[in-house]
Amino acid sequence: MLYLTTYYRSALLTLRRDFGPESPPLYKIFYYFIGRLVLSFVDNNSAVPPPITVAKFGGTSVADHAAMSRSATIIKENPSAKVVLISACSGVTNLLVELANGIADNEQRSQRLQQLRTIHQNILDNLAKPDAVSADIDQLIDNIAVLSEQAAKAPSAQLTDQLVSHGELLSTFLFTQILNEMGANSLRFDIRQVMRTDSQFGKAVPNTNDIHQLTATYLQPQLIKDQIIVSQGFIGADSEGKTTTLGRGGSDYSAALVAEAIDADTLEIWTDVPGMYTTDPRLATAAKPIQEISFSEASEMANFGAKILHPSTLLPALRQQIPVFIGSSKAPEQGGTWIRETVEDAPLYRALALRCNQTMVTLTSLNMFHAYGFLAEVFRILAEYKISIDLITTSEVSVSLTLDQTDTGGGAPTLPTGAIEELSKLCRVEVEQDLCLVALIGNQMSNTKGSAKQVFGALENYNLRMICYGASPHNLCFLVKTADSKTVVKTLHRELFE
């Protein structure tokens, strides 16, 4: 409708240009009547479309019938909430990953399958009309049993994605039914119709152009109807229709991609805490809530370990300038955090983030000394094996870099054997794990005198590795031993925020 309105306004301007004051009387009469018709159409059809909110609920927000009901109430009470993406029920993805990794013992595999059945059966038992979805739930769990048996014989990344996707497929059947039983007209939609990705199973990369085209074809027509669309986060499909996943925490990213594709007005991320804090409250009990934060700061927090938000979530929202709200489905009345392009308050220190399961790789060679081309060859090898580098520091004869785990499998990342063999021809390769990354997020820290002294002075009793500072005005980060990580965060939070 907005497109048509713009079109007819343009037509009116064209008429005005072509038939101006010097035109013959007949043309003026023609212009008058055509102009009145155009203005009449515009006035009758230029109503502002209602706002659209895309909402995403995490695993704890759909953990059981009570949690799903609370989340469904949030949706029902928000008339603009037209698209809902949800995760698997809490704990389900972990069970599915176990099965996907391959459980040879039949009894242990049966126990995991029974746990899955129990989680979803408990929700079914609380539905007013369980028969509406029970057959679908049974079919999906039967599929899981077959796939888990295949994984016990020959696990693979593709099979893992196919298996773990069932968590979201199950939860969306149940959540849609709960909304319908509340009187909210809802439709379950398979996100794999529009969430097109490449074939990197476990950490698939979305194709935004295809997503926009497929969304216009399959999802947009459903939005015209008076109904709520319930779909899956985390999962997608490649061009051949094979199921893929966006990596751990990918539900947030899925929601942002959908919000961008339908030009939503707001993206809501509902979890188990009321927004972002100056650090994880489980690490520092004095952590303070953050009411408003910029896209830049929030992106740094997500990238450096703030589990409340997937690192890639904000990219689509930023491209389309969509405000993001993070709140608690357990206590929506407590408010939450708004993420916007610009904010009124930009403090020197905003928050602390912790990301564990880090792998540090140190490459040492005397050939680096005053030489060129060494790093280019290193990164060529890493690119060949699709290894994404996070942090990097260099000296005259060595370079240290970190790897971060982003795929579905979990655990600390490792260098593929082939990459180690090729790198070893160039230099000595040392791989170190059992490390955590601590990141201080803020504004203009590298341009503020004394800020580094305050940070490092508070941590004089700890050994800090791979200090990265100055490349970004928004962060200062370093590695510490996993055993020291929580104490380091508590100490730094007490010094800077309490």
CSV table of C-alpha atoms in Angstrom, one decimal:
chain,number,residue,atom,x,y,z
A,1,MET,CA,0.0,0.0,0.0
A,2,LEU,CA,2.8,2.4,0.8
A,3,TYR,CA,4.3,1.5,-2.5
A,4,LEU,CA,1.1,2.4,-4.4
A,5,THR,CA,0.7,5.6,-2.5
A,6,THR,CA,4.2,6.7,-3.4
A,7,TYR,CA,3.6,5.7,-7.0
A,8,TYR,CA,0.4,7.8,-7.4
A,9,ARG,CA,2.0,10.8,-5.7
A,10,SER,CA,4.8,10.5,-8.2
A,11,ALA,CA,2.3,10.4,-11.0
A,12,LEU,CA,0.7,13.6,-9.7
A,13,LEU,CA,4.0,15.3,-9.7
A,14,THR,CA,4.7,14.2,-13.2
A,15,LEU,CA,1.3,15.6,-14.3
A,16,ARG,CA,2.1,18.9,-12.6
A,17,ARG,CA,5.4,19.1,-14.4
A,18,ASP,CA,4.1,18.2,-17.8
A,19,PHE,CA,0.9,20.4,-17.6
A,20,GLY,CA,2.1,23.5,-15.9
A,21,PRO,CA,0.7,27.1,-15.8
A,22,GLU,CA,1.6,27.6,-19.5
A,23,SER,CA,-0.5,24.6,-20.7
A,24,PRO,CA,-3.6,25.2,-22.9
A,25,PRO,CA,-7.0,25.4,-21.1
A,26,LEU,CA,-8.0,21.8,-22.2
A,27,TYR,CA,-4.8,20.4,-20.6
A,28,LYS,CA,-5.5,22.4,-17.4
A,29,ILE,CA,-9.0,20.8,-17.2
A,30,PHE,CA,-7.5,17.4,-17.8
A,31,TYR,CA,-4.9,18.0,-15.1
A,32,TYR,CA,-7.5,19.1,-12.7
A,33,PHE,CA,-9.7,16.0,-12.9
A,34,ILE,CA,-6.8,13.5,-13.0
A,35,GLY,CA,-5.2,15.3,-10.1
A,36,ARG,CA,-8.4,15.1,-8.1
A,37,LEU,CA,-8.6,11.3,-8.8
A,38,VAL,CA,-5.0,10.8,-7.7
A,39,LEU,CA,-5.4,12.8,-4.5
A,40,SER,CA,-8.7,11.0,-3.7
A,41,PHE,CA,-6.9,7.6,-4.1
A,42,VAL,CA,-4.0,8.7,-1.9
A,43,ASP,CA,-6.3,10.1,0.9
A,44,ASN,CA,-8.3,6.9,1.0
A,45,ASN,CA,-5.4,4.5,0.9
A,46,SER,CA,-2.5,6.1,2.8
A,47,ALA,CA,-3.3,4.7,6.2
A,48,VAL,CA,-0.2,4.0,8.2
A,49,PRO,CA,0.3,0.2,8.5
A,50,PRO,CA,0.1,-1.2,12.0
A,51,PRO,CA,3.4,-1.8,13.8
A,52,ILE,CA,4.9,-5.3,13.7
A,53,THR,CA,6.9,-6.8,16.5
A,54,VAL,CA,9.0,-10.0,16.1
A,55,ALA,CA,9.4,-11.8,19.4
A,56,LYS,CA,11.8,-14.5,20.3
A,57,PHE,CA,11.6,-16.7,23.4
A,58,GLY,CA,14.5,-18.7,24.7
A,59,GLY,CA,14.5,-22.2,26.1
A,60,THR,CA,13.8,-21.2,29.7
A,61,SER,CA,10.8,-19.2,28.5
A,62,VAL,CA,9.3,-22.3,27.0
A,63,ALA,CA,10.6,-24.8,29.4
A,64,ASP,CA,7.3,-26.3,30.5
A,65,HIS,CA,3.5,-25.6,30.3
A,66,ALA,CA,3.7,-22.8,32.9
A,67,ALA,CA,6.6,-21.0,31.1
A,68,MET,CA,4.9,-21.4,27.7
A,69,SER,CA,1.7,-20.0,29.1
A,70,ARG,CA,3.5,-16.9,30.5
A,71,SER,CA,5.2,-16.3,27.2
A,72,ALA,CA,1.9,-16.8,25.3
A,73,THR,CA,0.3,-14.2,27.5
A,74,ILE,CA,3.0,-11.7,26.7
A,75,ILE,CA,2.2,-12.3,23.0
A,76,LYS,CA,-1.5,-12.1,23.4
A,77,GLU,CA,-1.4,-8.8,25.3
A,78,ASN,CA,0.8,-7.2,22.6
A,79,PRO,CA,-1.4,-6.5,19.5
A,80,SER,CA,1.7,-5.7,17.4
A,81,ALA,CA,3.4,-9.2,18.1
A,82,LYS,CA,2.7,-10.9,14.8
A,83,VAL,CA,5.8,-13.2,14.5
A,84,VAL,CA,7.1,-15.4,17.3
A,85,LEU,CA,10.3,-17.5,17.1
A,86,ILE,CA,11.0,-19.9,19.9
A,87,SER,CA,13.8,-22.2,21.0
A,88,ALA,CA,13.6,-25.8,22.1
A,89,CYS,CA,12.3,-26.5,25.6
A,90,SER,CA,15.1,-26.0,28.2
A,91,GLY,CA,17.5,-28.9,28.3
A,92,VAL,CA,16.2,-30.5,25.1
A,93,THR,CA,19.0,-29.3,22.8
A,94,ASN,CA,21.6,-30.7,25.2
A,95,LEU,CA,19.9,-34.1,25.1
A,96,LEU,CA,19.7,-34.0,21.3
A,97,VAL,CA,23.4,-33.1,21.1
A,98,GLU,CA,24.3,-36.1,23.3
A,99,LEU,CA,22.3,-38.3,21.0
A,100,ALA,CA,23.8,-36.7,17.9
A,101,ASN,CA,27.4,-37.3,19.2
A,102,GLY,CA,26.5,-41.0,19.2
A,103,ILE,CA,25.5,-43.2,22.1
A,104,ALA,CA,26.3,-46.8,21.4
A,105,ASP,CA,24.8,-48.2,24.6
A,106,ASN,CA,21.1,-48.9,23.7
A,107,GLU,CA,20.0,-48.5,27.3
A,108,GLN,CA,21.6,-45.1,27.7
A,109,ARG,CA,20.1,-44.0,24.4
A,110,SER,CA,16.7,-45.1,25.5
A,111,GLN,CA,17.0,-43.1,28.7
A,112,ARG,CA,17.7,-39.9,26.7
A,113,LEU,CA,14.8,-40.6,24.5
A,114,GLN,CA,12.5,-41.2,27.5
A,115,GLN,CA,13.7,-37.9,29.0
A,116,LEU,CA,12.7,-36.1,25.8
A,117,ARG,CA,9.3,-37.8,25.8
A,118,THR,CA,8.7,-36.9,29.4
A,119,ILE,CA,9.5,-33.2,28.9
A,120,HIS,CA,7.0,-32.8,26.0
A,121,GLN,CA,4.4,-35.2,27.4
A,122,ASN,CA,4.2,-33.1,30.6
A,123,ILE,CA,3.2,-30.1,28.4
A,124,LEU,CA,0.8,-32.2,26.4
A,125,ASP,CA,-0.9,-33.4,29.6
A,126,ASN,CA,-1.7,-29.8,30.6
A,127,LEU,CA,-3.3,-28.8,27.2
A,128,ALA,CA,-7.0,-28.6,27.0
A,129,LYS,CA,-6.9,-30.3,23.6
A,130,PRO,CA,-3.8,-32.5,23.5
A,131,ASP,CA,-5.1,-34.5,20.6
A,132,ALA,CA,-4.6,-31.5,18.3
A,133,VAL,CA,-0.8,-32.0,18.4
A,134,SER,CA,0.0,-35.3,20.1
A,135,ALA,CA,0.4,-37.2,16.8
A,136,ASP,CA,2.9,-34.6,15.5
A,137,ILE,CA,4.8,-34.8,18.8
A,138,ASP,CA,4.9,-38.6,18.7
A,139,GLN,CA,6.1,-38.6,15.0
A,140,LEU,CA,8.9,-36.2,15.8
A,141,ILE,CA,10.2,-38.2,18.7
A,142,ASP,CA,10.0,-41.4,16.6
A,143,ASN,CA,12.2,-39.5,14.1
A,144,ILE,CA,14.6,-38.7,16.8
A,145,ALA,CA,14.9,-42.3,17.8
A,146,VAL,CA,15.7,-43.4,14.2
A,147,LEU,CA,18.2,-40.6,13.7
A,148,SER,CA,19.9,-41.2,17.1
A,149,GLU,CA,20.4,-44.9,16.1
A,150,GLN,CA,22.1,-43.7,12.9
A,151,ALA,CA,24.3,-41.3,14.9
A,152,ALA,CA,25.4,-44.2,17.2
A,153,LYS,CA,26.8,-45.9,14.1
A,154,ALA,CA,28.1,-42.9,12.1
A,155,PRO,CA,27.8,-39.4,13.6
A,156,SER,CA,28.2,-36.4,11.3
A,157,ALA,CA,27.7,-32.7,11.3
A,158,GLN,CA,24.8,-33.0,8.9
A,159,LEU,CA,23.1,-35.6,11.0
A,160,THR,CA,23.7,-33.5,14.1
A,161,ASP,CA,21.8,-30.6,12.6
A,162,GLN,CA,19.0,-32.8,11.5
A,163,LEU,CA,18.7,-34.2,15.0
A,164,VAL,CA,19.0,-31.1,17.1
A,165,SER,CA,16.5,-29.2,14.9
A,166,HIS,CA,13.8,-31.4,16.4
A,167,GLY,CA,13.8,-29.5,19.6
A,168,GLU,CA,12.4,-26.4,17.9
A,169,LEU,CA,10.1,-28.4,15.7
A,170,LEU,CA,8.6,-30.0,18.9
A,171,SER,CA,8.3,-26.8,20.9
A,172,THR,CA,6.5,-24.8,18.2
A,173,PHE,CA,3.7,-27.4,17.9
A,174,LEU,CA,3.1,-27.0,21.6
A,175,PHE,CA,3.4,-23.3,21.8
A,176,THR,CA,1.0,-22.7,18.9
A,177,GLN,CA,-1.6,-24.9,20.5
A,178,ILE,CA,-1.3,-23.0,23.8
A,179,LEU,CA,-1.9,-19.7,22.0
A,180,ASN,CA,-4.9,-21.1,20.2
A,181,GLU,CA,-6.3,-22.4,23.4
A,182,MET,CA,-6.0,-18.9,24.8
A,183,GLY,CA,-8.1,-17.6,22.0
A,184,ALA,CA,-5.2,-16.1,20.0
A,185,ASN,CA,-5.5,-17.2,16.3
A,186,SER,CA,-2.1,-18.8,15.6
A,187,LEU,CA,-0.4,-20.6,12.8
A,188,ARG,CA,2.7,-22.8,13.0
A,189,PHE,CA,5.2,-22.0,10.2
A,190,ASP,CA,8.2,-24.0,9.3
A,191,ILE,CA,11.1,-21.5,9.2
A,192,ARG,CA,13.1,-23.7,6.8
A,193,GLN,CA,10.9,-22.4,4.0
A,194,VAL,CA,12.5,-19.0,4.3
A,195,MET,CA,15.7,-19.3,6.4
A,196,ARG,CA,18.1,-20.1,3.6
A,197,THR,CA,21.7,-20.8,4.6
A,198,ASP,CA,24.8,-22.4,3.1
A,199,SER,CA,25.8,-25.9,3.9
A,200,GLN,CA,28.2,-25.4,6.8
A,201,PHE,CA,26.4,-27.8,9.2
A,202,GLY,CA,26.6,-26.7,12.8
A,203,LYS,CA,27.4,-23.1,12.0
A,204,ALA,CA,25.5,-22.3,8.8
A,205,VAL,CA,25.8,-18.8,7.3
A,206,PRO,CA,22.4,-17.2,6.3
A,207,ASN,CA,21.9,-15.9,2.8
A,208,THR,CA,20.1,-12.6,3.4
A,209,ASN,CA,19.1,-12.0,-0.2
A,210,ASP,CA,17.4,-15.4,-0.5
A,211,ILE,CA,15.8,-15.0,3.0
A,212,HIS,CA,14.2,-11.7,1.8
A,213,GLN,CA,12.9,-13.2,-1.4
A,214,LEU,CA,11.6,-16.3,0.3
A,215,THR,CA,10.0,-14.3,3.1
A,216,ALA,CA,8.2,-12.2,0.6
A,217,THR,CA,6.9,-15.3,-1.1
A,218,TYR,CA,5.9,-17.5,1.9
A,219,LEU,CA,5.8,-15.5,5.1
A,220,GLN,CA,4.5,-12.0,4.1
A,221,PRO,CA,1.2,-13.4,2.7
A,222,GLN,CA,0.5,-15.0,6.1
A,223,LEU,CA,1.1,-11.6,7.9
A,224,ILE,CA,-1.8,-10.1,6.0
A,225,LYS,CA,-4.2,-12.4,7.8
A,226,ASP,CA,-5.3,-11.8,11.4
A,227,GLN,CA,-3.1,-14.4,13.0
A,228,ILE,CA,0.1,-14.9,14.9
A,229,ILE,CA,2.9,-16.8,13.2
A,230,VAL,CA,4.8,-19.2,15.4
A,231,SER,CA,8.1,-20.5,14.0
A,232,GLN,CA,11.5,-21.9,15.0
A,233,GLY,CA,14.7,-20.1,15.9
A,234,PHE,CA,18.1,-21.7,15.4
A,235,ILE,CA,17.4,-23.8,12.3
A,236,GLY,CA,17.3,-23.3,8.6
A,237,ALA,CA,17.9,-25.2,5.3
A,238,ASP,CA,20.4,-25.1,2.5
A,239,SER,CA,19.5,-24.8,-1.2
A,240,GLU,CA,19.0,-28.5,-1.4
A,241,GLY,CA,16.5,-28.5,1.5
A,242,LYS,CA,18.9,-30.1,4.0
A,243,THR,CA,18.3,-28.9,7.6
A,244,THR,CA,21.1,-26.7,9.0
A,245,THR,CA,21.6,-24.8,12.3
A,246,LEU,CA,23.0,-21.3,12.9
A,247,GLY,CA,25.1,-22.5,15.9
A,248,ARG,CA,24.5,-22.3,19.6
A,249,GLY,CA,22.3,-19.3,20.5
A,250,GLY,CA,21.2,-18.9,16.9
A,251,SER,CA,17.5,-18.4,17.8
A,252,ASP,CA,18.2,-14.7,18.5
A,253,TYR,CA,20.0,-14.3,15.1
A,254,SER,CA,17.0,-16.1,13.4
A,255,ALA,CA,14.6,-13.6,14.9
A,256,ALA,CA,16.7,-10.6,13.9
A,257,LEU,CA,16.9,-11.9,10.3
A,258,VAL,CA,13.2,-12.4,10.1
A,259,ALA,CA,12.6,-8.9,11.6
A,260,GLU,CA,14.9,-7.4,9.0
A,261,ALA,CA,13.2,-9.3,6.1
A,262,ILE,CA,9.7,-8.2,7.1
A,263,ASP,CA,10.8,-4.7,8.0
A,264,ALA,CA,9.5,-5.0,11.6
A,265,ASP,CA,9.3,-2.1,13.9
A,266,THR,CA,10.6,-3.8,17.0
A,267,LEU,CA,12.5,-7.0,17.9
A,268,GLU,CA,11.9,-8.5,21.4
A,269,ILE,CA,14.2,-11.0,23.0
A,270,TRP,CA,12.6,-12.7,26.0
A,271,THR,CA,14.8,-14.7,28.3
A,272,ASP,CA,15.0,-15.5,32.0
A,273,VAL,CA,16.6,-12.2,33.2
A,274,PRO,CA,15.2,-8.7,32.9
A,275,GLY,CA,17.7,-7.3,30.3
A,276,MET,CA,21.4,-6.8,30.3
A,277,TYR,CA,23.5,-6.2,33.4
A,278,THR,CA,26.9,-4.7,34.1
A,279,THR,CA,28.0,-8.4,34.3
A,280,ASP,CA,26.4,-11.8,34.8
A,281,PRO,CA,24.6,-11.5,38.2
A,282,ARG,CA,25.7,-15.1,38.9
A,283,LEU,CA,29.3,-13.8,38.9
A,284,ALA,CA,28.8,-10.6,40.8
A,285,THR,CA,25.7,-10.2,43.0
A,286,ALA,CA,26.0,-6.4,42.9
A,287,ALA,CA,25.6,-6.4,39.1
A,288,LYS,CA,23.4,-3.5,38.0
A,289,PRO,CA,20.7,-3.5,35.2
A,290,ILE,CA,21.3,-1.5,32.1
A,291,GLN,CA,18.2,0.3,30.8
A,292,GLU,CA,19.6,1.5,27.5
A,293,ILE,CA,22.7,0.6,25.5
A,294,SER,CA,24.0,1.4,22.0
A,295,PHE,CA,24.2,-1.1,19.2
A,296,SER,CA,28.0,-0.8,19.3
A,297,GLU,CA,28.3,-1.6,23.0
A,298,ALA,CA,25.7,-4.4,22.9
A,299,SER,CA,27.5,-6.0,19.9
A,300,GLU,CA,30.8,-6.0,21.9
A,301,MET,CA,29.0,-7.6,24.9
A,302,ALA,CA,27.4,-10.3,22.8
A,303,ASN,CA,30.6,-11.0,20.9
A,304,PHE,CA,32.7,-11.3,24.1
A,305,GLY,CA,30.4,-13.6,26.0
A,306,ALA,CA,27.2,-12.0,27.3
A,307,LYS,CA,25.0,-15.1,27.0
A,308,ILE,CA,21.8,-13.1,26.9
A,309,LEU,CA,22.4,-12.2,23.3
A,310,HIS,CA,23.8,-14.1,20.2
A,311,PRO,CA,26.8,-12.2,18.7
A,312,SER,CA,25.2,-11.9,15.3
A,313,THR,CA,21.8,-10.8,16.5
A,314,LEU,CA,22.3,-7.1,16.2
A,315,LEU,CA,23.7,-7.0,12.6
A,316,PRO,CA,20.3,-7.3,10.9
A,317,ALA,CA,18.7,-5.0,13.4
A,318,LEU,CA,21.4,-2.4,12.9
A,319,ARG,CA,21.1,-2.7,9.1
A,320,GLN,CA,17.4,-1.9,9.3
A,321,GLN,CA,17.5,0.4,12.4
A,322,ILE,CA,15.2,-1.9,14.4
A,323,PRO,CA,15.2,-1.2,18.1
A,324,VAL,CA,15.8,-4.3,20.2
A,325,PHE,CA,14.2,-5.0,23.6
A,326,ILE,CA,15.5,-7.6,26.0
A,327,GLY,CA,13.2,-8.6,28.9
A,328,SER,CA,12.3,-11.5,31.3
A,329,SER,CA,9.3,-13.7,30.4
A,330,LYS,CA,9.2,-14.6,34.1
A,331,ALA,CA,8.7,-10.9,35.1
A,332,PRO,CA,7.8,-8.7,32.1
A,333,GLU,CA,6.6,-6.0,34.5
A,334,GLN,CA,10.3,-5.4,35.6
A,335,GLY,CA,11.1,-3.9,32.1
A,336,GLY,CA,14.4,-4.6,30.5
A,337,THR,CA,17.1,-3.2,28.2
A,338,TRP,CA,16.5,-1.2,25.0
A,339,ILE,CA,19.3,-1.4,22.4
A,340,ARG,CA,19.3,1.5,20.0
A,341,GLU,CA,21.7,3.1,17.5
A,342,THR,CA,22.3,6.1,19.8
A,343,VAL,CA,21.8,6.6,23.5
A,344,GLU,CA,21.8,9.6,25.8
A,345,ASP,CA,24.3,8.1,28.3
A,346,ALA,CA,27.6,6.6,27.2
A,347,PRO,CA,29.7,5.9,30.3
A,348,LEU,CA,33.4,5.2,30.2
A,349,TYR,CA,32.8,1.7,31.6
A,350,ARG,CA,29.5,0.0,30.6
A,351,ALA,CA,29.9,-3.8,31.5
A,352,LEU,CA,32.1,-6.8,31.9
A,353,ALA,CA,31.7,-10.0,29.8
A,354,LEU,CA,33.2,-13.5,30.3
A,355,ARG,CA,33.7,-16.1,27.6
A,356,CYS,CA,35.2,-19.4,28.4
A,357,ASN,CA,36.2,-22.4,26.2
A,358,GLN,CA,38.9,-20.4,24.6
A,359,THR,CA,41.7,-21.9,22.6
A,360,MET,CA,45.0,-19.9,22.1
A,361,VAL,CA,47.3,-20.8,19.3
A,362,THR,CA,50.8,-19.4,19.3
A,363,LEU,CA,52.9,-19.6,16.1
A,364,THR,CA,56.6,-19.0,16.4
A,365,SER,CA,59.3,-18.6,13.7
A,366,LEU,CA,62.5,-16.7,13.3
A,367,ASN,CA,61.5,-16.3,9.7
A,368,MET,CA,59.0,-13.6,10.8
A,369,PHE,CA,61.8,-11.3,11.8
A,370,HIS,CA,61.7,-8.2,9.5
A,371,ALA,CA,60.0,-10.4,6.9
A,372,TYR,CA,56.9,-10.1,4.8
A,373,GLY,CA,54.4,-12.7,3.6
A,374,PHE,CA,54.5,-14.9,6.7
A,375,LEU,CA,51.2,-13.8,8.2
A,376,ALA,CA,49.6,-13.8,4.7
A,377,GLU,CA,50.5,-17.5,4.4
A,378,VAL,CA,49.2,-18.3,7.9
A,379,PHE,CA,45.9,-16.7,7.2
A,380,ARG,CA,45.7,-18.4,3.8
A,381,ILE,CA,45.9,-21.8,5.6
A,382,LEU,CA,43.4,-20.8,8.3
A,383,ALA,CA,41.0,-19.6,5.6
A,384,GLU,CA,41.4,-22.8,3.7
A,385,TYR,CA,40.2,-24.8,6.7
A,386,LYS,CA,37.4,-22.2,7.4
A,387,ILE,CA,38.9,-21.3,10.8
A,388,SER,CA,37.6,-18.0,12.1
A,389,ILE,CA,40.1,-16.0,14.2
A,390,ASP,CA,38.9,-13.9,17.1
A,391,LEU,CA,41.8,-12.0,18.9
A,392,ILE,CA,45.4,-11.6,17.6
A,393,THR,CA,48.6,-10.2,19.1
A,394,THR,CA,52.0,-10.2,17.4
A,395,SER,CA,55.7,-9.8,18.3
A,396,GLU,CA,58.8,-9.9,16.0
A,397,VAL,CA,59.0,-13.7,15.9
A,398,SER,CA,55.6,-15.0,17.1
A,399,VAL,CA,51.9,-14.4,16.7
A,400,SER,CA,49.2,-15.5,19.1
A,401,LEU,CA,45.5,-15.9,18.2
A,402,THR,CA,42.3,-17.2,19.7
A,403,LEU,CA,39.6,-19.5,18.3
A,404,ASP,CA,36.1,-19.4,19.6
A,405,GLN,CA,33.5,-22.1,19.5
A,406,THR,CA,30.4,-21.1,17.5
A,407,ASP,CA,29.0,-24.4,16.2
A,408,THR,CA,26.3,-26.6,17.6
A,409,GLY,CA,28.7,-29.2,19.1
A,410,GLY,CA,29.9,-27.1,22.0
A,411,GLY,CA,33.2,-27.5,23.8
A,412,ALA,CA,36.6,-25.8,23.2
A,413,PRO,CA,37.5,-25.3,19.5
A,414,THR,CA,40.4,-27.1,18.0
A,415,LEU,CA,42.7,-26.7,15.0
A,416,PRO,CA,42.0,-29.4,12.3
A,417,THR,CA,44.9,-31.9,11.9
A,418,GLY,CA,45.5,-30.7,8.4
A,419,ALA,CA,45.8,-27.1,9.4
A,420,ILE,CA,48.3,-28.0,12.1
A,421,GLU,CA,50.4,-30.0,9.6
A,422,GLU,CA,50.5,-27.2,7.1
A,423,LEU,CA,51.3,-24.5,9.8
A,424,SER,CA,54.0,-26.7,11.2
A,425,LYS,CA,55.9,-26.5,7.9
A,426,LEU,CA,56.1,-22.7,8.5
A,427,CYS,CA,56.6,-22.5,12.3
A,428,ARG,CA,56.3,-24.1,15.7
A,429,VAL,CA,52.7,-24.5,16.7
A,430,GLU,CA,51.5,-24.4,20.3
A,431,VAL,CA,47.9,-24.9,21.3
A,432,GLU,CA,46.7,-24.0,24.8
A,433,GLN,CA,43.2,-24.5,26.2
A,434,ASP,CA,41.5,-24.1,29.6
A,435,LEU,CA,41.3,-20.3,29.1
A,436,CYS,CA,38.7,-17.7,29.5
A,437,LEU,CA,38.4,-14.3,27.8
A,438,VAL,CA,37.5,-11.3,30.0
A,439,ALA,CA,36.2,-8.2,28.2
A,440,LEU,CA,35.6,-4.7,29.6
A,441,ILE,CA,33.0,-2.9,27.4
A,442,GLY,CA,32.7,0.9,27.4
A,443,ASN,CA,33.2,4.1,25.5
A,444,GLN,CA,36.3,5.9,24.4
A,445,MET,CA,38.5,3.9,26.8
A,446,SER,CA,41.6,4.0,24.6
A,447,ASN,CA,41.3,7.8,24.4
A,448,THR,CA,40.8,8.4,28.1
A,449,LYS,CA,43.9,8.9,30.3
A,450,GLY,CA,44.2,6.6,33.3
A,451,SER,CA,41.6,4.1,32.3
A,452,ALA,CA,44.0,1.3,31.6
A,453,LYS,CA,45.9,2.0,34.9
A,454,GLN,CA,42.6,1.6,36.9
A,455,VAL,CA,41.9,-1.8,35.2
A,456,PHE,CA,45.4,-3.3,35.4
A,457,GLY,CA,46.0,-2.0,38.9
A,458,ALA,CA,43.0,-3.8,40.2
A,459,LEU,CA,44.3,-7.1,38.6
A,460,GLU,CA,48.0,-7.0,39.7
A,461,ASN,CA,47.7,-10.3,41.4
A,462,TYR,CA,46.6,-12.2,38.3
A,463,ASN,CA,48.4,-13.3,35.2
A,464,LEU,CA,46.8,-11.7,32.1
A,465,ARG,CA,47.5,-13.1,28.6
A,466,MET,CA,47.0,-11.7,25.1
A,467,ILE,CA,45.9,-8.2,26.2
A,468,CYS,CA,44.0,-6.5,23.3
A,469,TYR,CA,43.5,-2.8,23.7
A,470,GLY,CA,43.2,0.2,21.4
A,471,ALA,CA,41.9,-1.3,18.2
A,472,SER,CA,38.3,-0.6,19.3
A,473,PRO,CA,37.2,2.4,21.5
A,474,HIS,CA,34.6,0.0,23.0
A,475,ASN,CA,36.6,-2.8,24.6
A,476,LEU,CA,39.6,-4.0,26.4
A,477,CYS,CA,40.1,-7.7,26.7
A,478,PHE,CA,42.5,-10.4,27.8
A,479,LEU,CA,42.8,-14.1,28.6
A,480,VAL,CA,43.1,-15.7,32.0
A,481,LYS,CA,43.1,-19.2,33.3
A,482,THR,CA,39.7,-20.7,33.7
A,483,ALA,CA,40.3,-21.2,37.4
A,484,ASP,CA,40.9,-17.5,37.9
A,485,SER,CA,38.2,-16.1,35.5
A,486,LYS,CA,35.2,-15.7,37.9
A,487,THR,CA,37.4,-14.1,40.6
A,488,VAL,CA,38.9,-11.7,38.0
A,489,VAL,CA,35.4,-10.6,37.0
A,490,LYS,CA,34.3,-10.1,40.6
A,491,THR,CA,37.4,-8.1,41.4
A,492,LEU,CA,37.1,-5.8,38.3
A,493,HIS,CA,33.4,-5.3,38.8
A,494,ARG,CA,34.0,-4.2,42.4
A,495,GLU,CA,36.6,-1.7,41.3
A,496,LEU,CA,34.8,-0.2,38.4
A,497,PHE,CA,31.0,-0.5,39.0
A,498,GLU,CA,30.4,-0.8,42.8
